[in-house]
Amino acid sequence: MTQRLDIPFFDLFGETGGFPDTVHCERIWDRARLHDWVISPHRHAEITQVFFMRQGHAEVRIDGQDATLDDGQFLLIPVQIVHGFEFQKLSEGLVLSFPAPVLAGMRPTSPGLAARLSRPVVSAASDTLVTLSDQLVAAFARPGPYRANLLVALAQALLAEICALAPTEEAAAPGGAKMMALDRLIAEHLAEGWRAGDYAAALSITPGHLTRICRAATGLSASRYIEGKVMTEASRMLAFTQVPVAEVGYRLGFADPAYFSRRFRALRGQSPSDYRGRFVG
């Protein structure tokens, strides 16, 4: 897959433009065949997607990691996760797209909900998931005065079923709501060099409280967790763009390119240039 100057943000599967509905449903066939069955790496700022492969196969690249999607499997792609596809020709299935308010409105919440919906999941679809996806597609195609309400209800039921199907190691840690809010703030302020104290202030808590939440959820201090998120974004930019290494650092709030390289090496075990070299060829 070719590199780009920037990782594109797509509002929908393979396209840009405003989100057209409460949720969006389409067939893999309808979109992938228009792109010769290859969807280049991209991400969505406000949309979570579920791909359900009814028949066929896809090679998937998820934040630099390889995965496959086969008959009877689903793939959850959360917001901000870089993903691209090489579909087997004539593959058939569904692409279900859910804007952020659909996820934010899921009630009641449980400790595991936010974490399970914040990580990619590939798993076999249950009978319940198949039924819910069929019902969602039917509701999407049918006009009516309560169509949006039905779509949201079915979407949230489907996402809840995905949480139940997620591997046990995906179980969420304490402080899920605060961690989800922290992740949103990190995504919004990546270029500003915010420190743990800045995020704590934005969340109306003390830095010590933020560190306690992060340690309970991830085992890391707030500063280390935030830096890890920043370096994950750096890894995406190095793998999927041609932005110079120094510019990657500048875009992520590092005024000193040498310091950015040292911190990247400390967390990733290799220099930014060596890391990028793994994806060039």
Short mmCIF file of C-alpha atoms in Angstrom, two decimals:
data_model
loop_
_atom_site.label_atom_id
_atom_site.label_comp_id
_atom_site.label_asym_id
_atom_site.label_seq_id
_atom_site.Cartn_x
_atom_site.Cartn_y
_atom_site.Cartn_z
CA MET A 1 0.00 0.00 0.00
CA THR A 2 1.45 3.37 -0.99
CA GLN A 3 2.45 5.99 1.53
CA ARG A 4 0.87 9.45 1.70
CA LEU A 5 2.00 12.80 3.03
CA ASP A 6 -0.69 12.56 5.71
CA ILE A 7 -2.89 9.73 6.92
CA PRO A 8 -6.27 10.59 5.39
CA PHE A 9 -9.34 10.94 7.56
CA PHE A 10 -12.40 9.36 5.94
CA ASP A 11 -15.89 10.08 7.21
CA LEU A 12 -17.21 6.96 5.51
CA PHE A 13 -15.78 3.72 4.21
CA GLY A 14 -13.49 4.86 1.40
CA GLU A 15 -14.88 8.38 0.94
CA THR A 16 -14.99 11.86 2.40
CA GLY A 17 -17.98 14.08 3.05
CA GLY A 18 -20.51 14.61 5.78
CA PHE A 19 -21.98 11.65 7.62
CA PRO A 20 -25.32 11.02 5.91
CA ASP A 21 -27.39 9.33 8.60
CA THR A 22 -27.70 8.27 12.23
CA VAL A 23 -25.79 5.15 11.21
CA HIS A 24 -24.68 4.02 7.78
CA CYS A 25 -24.93 0.55 6.24
CA GLU A 26 -23.48 -0.64 2.97
CA ARG A 27 -22.21 -3.79 1.34
CA ILE A 28 -18.50 -4.49 1.01
CA TRP A 29 -19.19 -5.19 -2.66
CA ASP A 30 -20.66 -1.73 -3.29
CA ARG A 31 -17.57 0.17 -2.17
CA ALA A 32 -14.58 -2.15 -2.52
CA ARG A 33 -15.16 -3.03 -6.17
CA LEU A 34 -14.99 0.69 -7.05
CA HIS A 35 -11.43 0.73 -5.72
CA ASP A 36 -10.29 -2.52 -7.34
CA TRP A 37 -10.87 -4.24 -3.97
CA VAL A 38 -8.06 -2.30 -2.24
CA ILE A 39 -8.82 0.37 0.37
CA SER A 40 -5.73 2.40 1.26
CA PRO A 41 -4.79 3.06 4.91
CA HIS A 42 -7.01 5.69 6.50
CA ARG A 43 -8.84 6.44 9.72
CA HIS A 44 -12.01 8.06 11.01
CA ALA A 45 -12.06 10.91 13.50
CA GLU A 46 -15.59 10.35 14.79
CA ILE A 47 -16.78 7.04 13.36
CA THR A 48 -16.51 3.49 14.69
CA GLN A 49 -16.94 0.77 12.08
CA VAL A 50 -17.89 -2.88 12.10
CA PHE A 51 -17.04 -5.06 9.09
CA PHE A 52 -18.92 -8.33 8.82
CA MET A 53 -17.60 -10.78 6.20
CA ARG A 54 -20.40 -13.02 5.00
CA GLN A 55 -18.39 -14.66 2.23
CA GLY A 56 -14.85 -13.93 1.14
CA HIS A 57 -11.54 -12.85 2.60
CA ALA A 58 -9.60 -9.68 3.36
CA GLU A 59 -6.04 -8.93 4.36
CA VAL A 60 -6.25 -6.12 6.89
CA ARG A 61 -3.61 -3.71 8.16
CA ILE A 62 -4.55 -2.31 11.58
CA ASP A 63 -2.14 0.28 13.00
CA GLY A 64 0.76 -1.47 11.28
CA GLN A 65 -0.28 -4.99 12.34
CA ASP A 66 -1.51 -7.63 9.90
CA ALA A 67 -4.82 -9.43 10.38
CA THR A 68 -7.33 -11.34 8.26
CA LEU A 69 -11.10 -11.24 7.96
CA ASP A 70 -12.76 -14.44 6.79
CA ASP A 71 -16.21 -15.99 6.36
CA GLY A 72 -18.42 -15.47 9.40
CA GLN A 73 -16.04 -13.06 11.13
CA PHE A 74 -16.48 -9.44 12.17
CA LEU A 75 -13.93 -6.69 12.68
CA LEU A 76 -14.41 -3.71 15.00
CA ILE A 77 -12.41 -0.60 14.05
CA PRO A 78 -12.61 2.16 16.70
CA VAL A 79 -12.08 5.85 16.00
CA GLN A 80 -8.55 7.02 15.13
CA ILE A 81 -7.30 3.50 14.32
CA VAL A 82 -5.48 3.39 10.97
CA HIS A 83 -6.76 0.57 8.79
CA GLY A 84 -6.58 -0.57 5.18
CA PHE A 85 -7.89 -3.58 3.24
CA GLU A 86 -7.05 -5.85 0.35
CA PHE A 87 -10.26 -7.75 -0.32
CA GLN A 88 -10.54 -10.96 -2.26
CA LYS A 89 -12.54 -10.13 -5.38
CA LEU A 90 -16.28 -10.74 -5.07
CA SER A 91 -16.13 -10.71 -1.28
CA GLU A 92 -19.50 -9.98 0.25
CA GLY A 93 -20.53 -8.64 3.60
CA LEU A 94 -21.45 -5.49 5.48
CA VAL A 95 -19.81 -2.25 6.56
CA LEU A 96 -21.65 -0.66 9.49
CA SER A 97 -20.59 2.85 10.51
CA PHE A 98 -21.54 4.44 13.83
CA PRO A 99 -20.85 8.10 14.72
CA ALA A 100 -19.45 8.91 18.15
CA PRO A 101 -22.79 9.99 19.72
CA VAL A 102 -24.20 6.49 19.18
CA LEU A 103 -21.43 5.02 21.35
CA ALA A 104 -21.50 7.87 23.86
CA GLY A 105 -25.23 7.32 24.40
CA MET A 106 -24.93 3.66 25.40
CA ARG A 107 -26.54 3.32 28.84
CA PRO A 108 -26.15 1.90 31.36
CA THR A 109 -22.39 1.80 31.13
CA SER A 110 -20.28 -1.00 32.56
CA PRO A 111 -16.62 -0.97 33.60
CA GLY A 112 -15.61 -2.85 30.46
CA LEU A 113 -17.65 -1.01 27.86
CA ALA A 114 -15.38 1.91 26.98
CA ALA A 115 -12.21 -0.18 26.87
CA ARG A 116 -13.72 -2.95 24.76
CA LEU A 117 -14.99 -0.42 22.20
CA SER A 118 -11.65 1.41 22.09
CA ARG A 119 -9.61 -1.55 20.79
CA PRO A 120 -9.84 -3.40 17.46
CA VAL A 121 -11.54 -6.79 17.70
CA VAL A 122 -11.58 -9.65 15.17
CA SER A 123 -13.77 -12.59 16.12
CA ALA A 124 -16.36 -15.05 14.89
CA ALA A 125 -19.84 -13.56 14.66
CA SER A 126 -22.48 -15.03 16.93
CA ASP A 127 -26.01 -15.85 15.77
CA THR A 128 -27.17 -12.81 17.73
CA LEU A 129 -24.71 -10.55 15.92
CA VAL A 130 -25.84 -11.88 12.54
CA THR A 131 -29.50 -11.30 13.44
CA LEU A 132 -28.84 -7.77 14.71
CA SER A 133 -26.85 -6.85 11.61
CA ASP A 134 -29.67 -8.10 9.38
CA GLN A 135 -32.20 -6.11 11.40
CA LEU A 136 -30.01 -3.01 11.22
CA VAL A 137 -29.70 -3.24 7.44
CA ALA A 138 -33.48 -3.70 7.10
CA ALA A 139 -34.18 -0.70 9.35
CA PHE A 140 -31.68 1.42 7.43
CA ALA A 141 -33.51 0.70 4.16
CA ARG A 142 -37.00 1.36 5.55
CA PRO A 143 -38.31 4.94 5.95
CA GLY A 144 -40.52 5.82 8.90
CA PRO A 145 -41.07 8.41 11.63
CA TYR A 146 -39.05 6.46 14.23
CA ARG A 147 -36.37 5.15 11.89
CA ALA A 148 -33.50 7.01 13.63
CA ASN A 149 -34.57 5.73 17.05
CA LEU A 150 -34.68 2.16 15.77
CA LEU A 151 -31.29 2.48 14.09
CA VAL A 152 -29.65 3.78 17.28
CA ALA A 153 -31.24 1.07 19.41
CA LEU A 154 -30.12 -1.70 17.05
CA ALA A 155 -26.64 -0.20 16.67
CA GLN A 156 -26.16 -0.09 20.43
CA ALA A 157 -27.43 -3.65 20.82
CA LEU A 158 -24.99 -4.81 18.15
CA LEU A 159 -22.08 -3.00 19.82
CA ALA A 160 -23.05 -4.51 23.18
CA GLU A 161 -22.96 -7.96 21.59
CA ILE A 162 -19.49 -7.21 20.21
CA CYS A 163 -18.36 -6.30 23.73
CA ALA A 164 -19.63 -9.68 24.91
CA LEU A 165 -17.73 -11.44 22.11
CA ALA A 166 -14.45 -9.59 22.63
CA PRO A 167 -11.61 -11.77 23.94
CA THR A 168 -11.35 -11.90 27.72
CA GLU A 169 -8.04 -10.04 27.70
CA GLU A 170 -9.97 -7.06 26.35
CA ALA A 171 -11.77 -6.68 29.67
CA ALA A 172 -11.71 -3.08 30.73
CA ALA A 173 -9.98 -1.61 33.68
CA PRO A 174 -11.47 0.72 36.30
CA GLY A 175 -12.09 4.37 35.43
CA GLY A 176 -13.41 3.61 31.96
CA ALA A 177 -15.34 6.86 31.55
CA LYS A 178 -12.39 9.03 32.61
CA MET A 179 -9.99 7.02 30.46
CA MET A 180 -12.28 7.42 27.47
CA ALA A 181 -12.44 11.18 28.10
CA LEU A 182 -8.64 11.28 28.47
CA ASP A 183 -8.19 9.46 25.17
CA ARG A 184 -10.46 11.98 23.44
CA LEU A 185 -8.46 14.88 24.87
CA ILE A 186 -5.15 13.32 23.84
CA ALA A 187 -6.42 12.94 20.27
CA GLU A 188 -7.53 16.58 20.26
CA HIS A 189 -4.32 18.04 21.69
CA LEU A 190 -1.57 15.84 20.27
CA ALA A 191 0.17 18.78 18.59
CA GLU A 192 0.16 21.02 21.66
CA GLY A 193 2.61 19.17 23.88
CA TRP A 194 0.16 18.91 26.78
CA ARG A 195 1.49 17.33 29.97
CA ALA A 196 -0.35 15.25 32.54
CA GLY A 197 -1.25 18.38 34.52
CA ASP A 198 -2.90 19.95 31.48
CA TYR A 199 -5.06 16.89 30.93
CA ALA A 200 -5.93 16.66 34.61
CA ALA A 201 -7.07 20.28 34.58
CA ALA A 202 -9.20 19.68 31.49
CA LEU A 203 -10.81 16.72 33.29
CA SER A 204 -11.34 18.80 36.47
CA ILE A 205 -9.26 16.41 38.59
CA THR A 206 -5.82 16.62 40.20
CA PRO A 207 -2.71 15.21 38.48
CA GLY A 208 -2.42 12.69 41.31
CA HIS A 209 -5.98 11.49 40.75
CA LEU A 210 -5.33 11.17 37.02
CA THR A 211 -2.25 9.05 37.71
CA ARG A 212 -4.24 6.82 40.07
CA ILE A 213 -6.88 6.30 37.35
CA CYS A 214 -4.23 5.51 34.74
CA ARG A 215 -2.37 3.11 37.02
CA ALA A 216 -5.58 1.26 37.89
CA ALA A 217 -6.55 1.00 34.20
CA THR A 218 -3.16 0.36 32.56
CA GLY A 219 -0.47 -0.01 35.21
CA LEU A 220 1.20 3.16 33.90
CA SER A 221 1.53 6.63 35.32
CA ALA A 222 -0.47 9.35 33.60
CA SER A 223 2.70 10.82 32.04
CA ARG A 224 3.83 7.46 30.67
CA TYR A 225 0.35 6.60 29.39
CA ILE A 226 0.06 9.95 27.60
CA GLU A 227 3.53 9.59 26.11
CA GLY A 228 2.63 6.11 24.91
CA LYS A 229 -0.41 7.49 23.11
CA VAL A 230 1.71 10.20 21.49
CA MET A 231 4.27 7.64 20.33
CA THR A 232 1.51 5.45 18.93
CA GLU A 233 0.48 8.38 16.76
CA ALA A 234 4.13 8.91 15.82
CA SER A 235 4.33 5.24 14.81
CA ARG A 236 1.27 5.66 12.59
CA MET A 237 2.75 8.71 10.88
CA LEU A 238 6.10 7.00 10.36
CA ALA A 239 4.50 3.85 8.95
CA PHE A 240 1.78 5.38 6.78
CA THR A 241 3.13 8.78 5.64
CA GLN A 242 6.24 10.30 4.13
CA VAL A 243 6.40 13.17 6.62
CA PRO A 244 10.07 13.72 7.60
CA VAL A 245 11.02 12.40 11.02
CA ALA A 246 11.69 15.86 12.46
CA GLU A 247 8.31 17.08 11.20
CA VAL A 248 6.58 14.12 12.86
CA GLY A 249 8.10 15.30 16.13
CA TYR A 250 7.06 18.91 15.54
CA ARG A 251 3.49 17.86 14.80
CA LEU A 252 3.34 16.00 18.08
CA GLY A 253 4.57 18.88 20.22
CA PHE A 254 8.33 18.15 20.29
CA ALA A 255 10.34 21.31 19.64
CA ASP A 256 13.63 19.36 19.63
CA PRO A 257 13.89 16.58 16.96
CA ALA A 258 16.74 14.90 18.84
CA TYR A 259 14.66 14.67 22.01
CA PHE A 260 11.74 13.23 20.02
CA SER A 261 14.07 10.56 18.57
CA ARG A 262 15.42 9.68 22.02
CA ARG A 263 11.95 9.31 23.51
CA PHE A 264 10.75 7.27 20.53
CA ARG A 265 13.72 4.92 20.86
CA ALA A 266 13.14 4.60 24.60
CA LEU A 267 9.55 3.45 24.07
CA ARG A 268 9.84 1.58 20.76
CA GLY A 269 13.35 0.16 21.03
CA GLN A 270 14.57 1.64 17.75
CA SER A 271 15.03 5.02 16.13
CA PRO A 272 12.17 6.62 14.17
CA SER A 273 14.10 6.11 10.92
CA ASP A 274 14.71 2.43 11.64
CA TYR A 275 11.06 1.98 12.59
CA ARG A 276 9.95 3.59 9.31
CA GLY A 277 12.34 1.31 7.41
CA ARG A 278 10.24 -1.70 8.47
CA PHE A 279 7.39 -0.41 6.32
CA VAL A 280 9.33 0.69 3.25
CA GLY A 281 9.96 -1.76 0.50
#
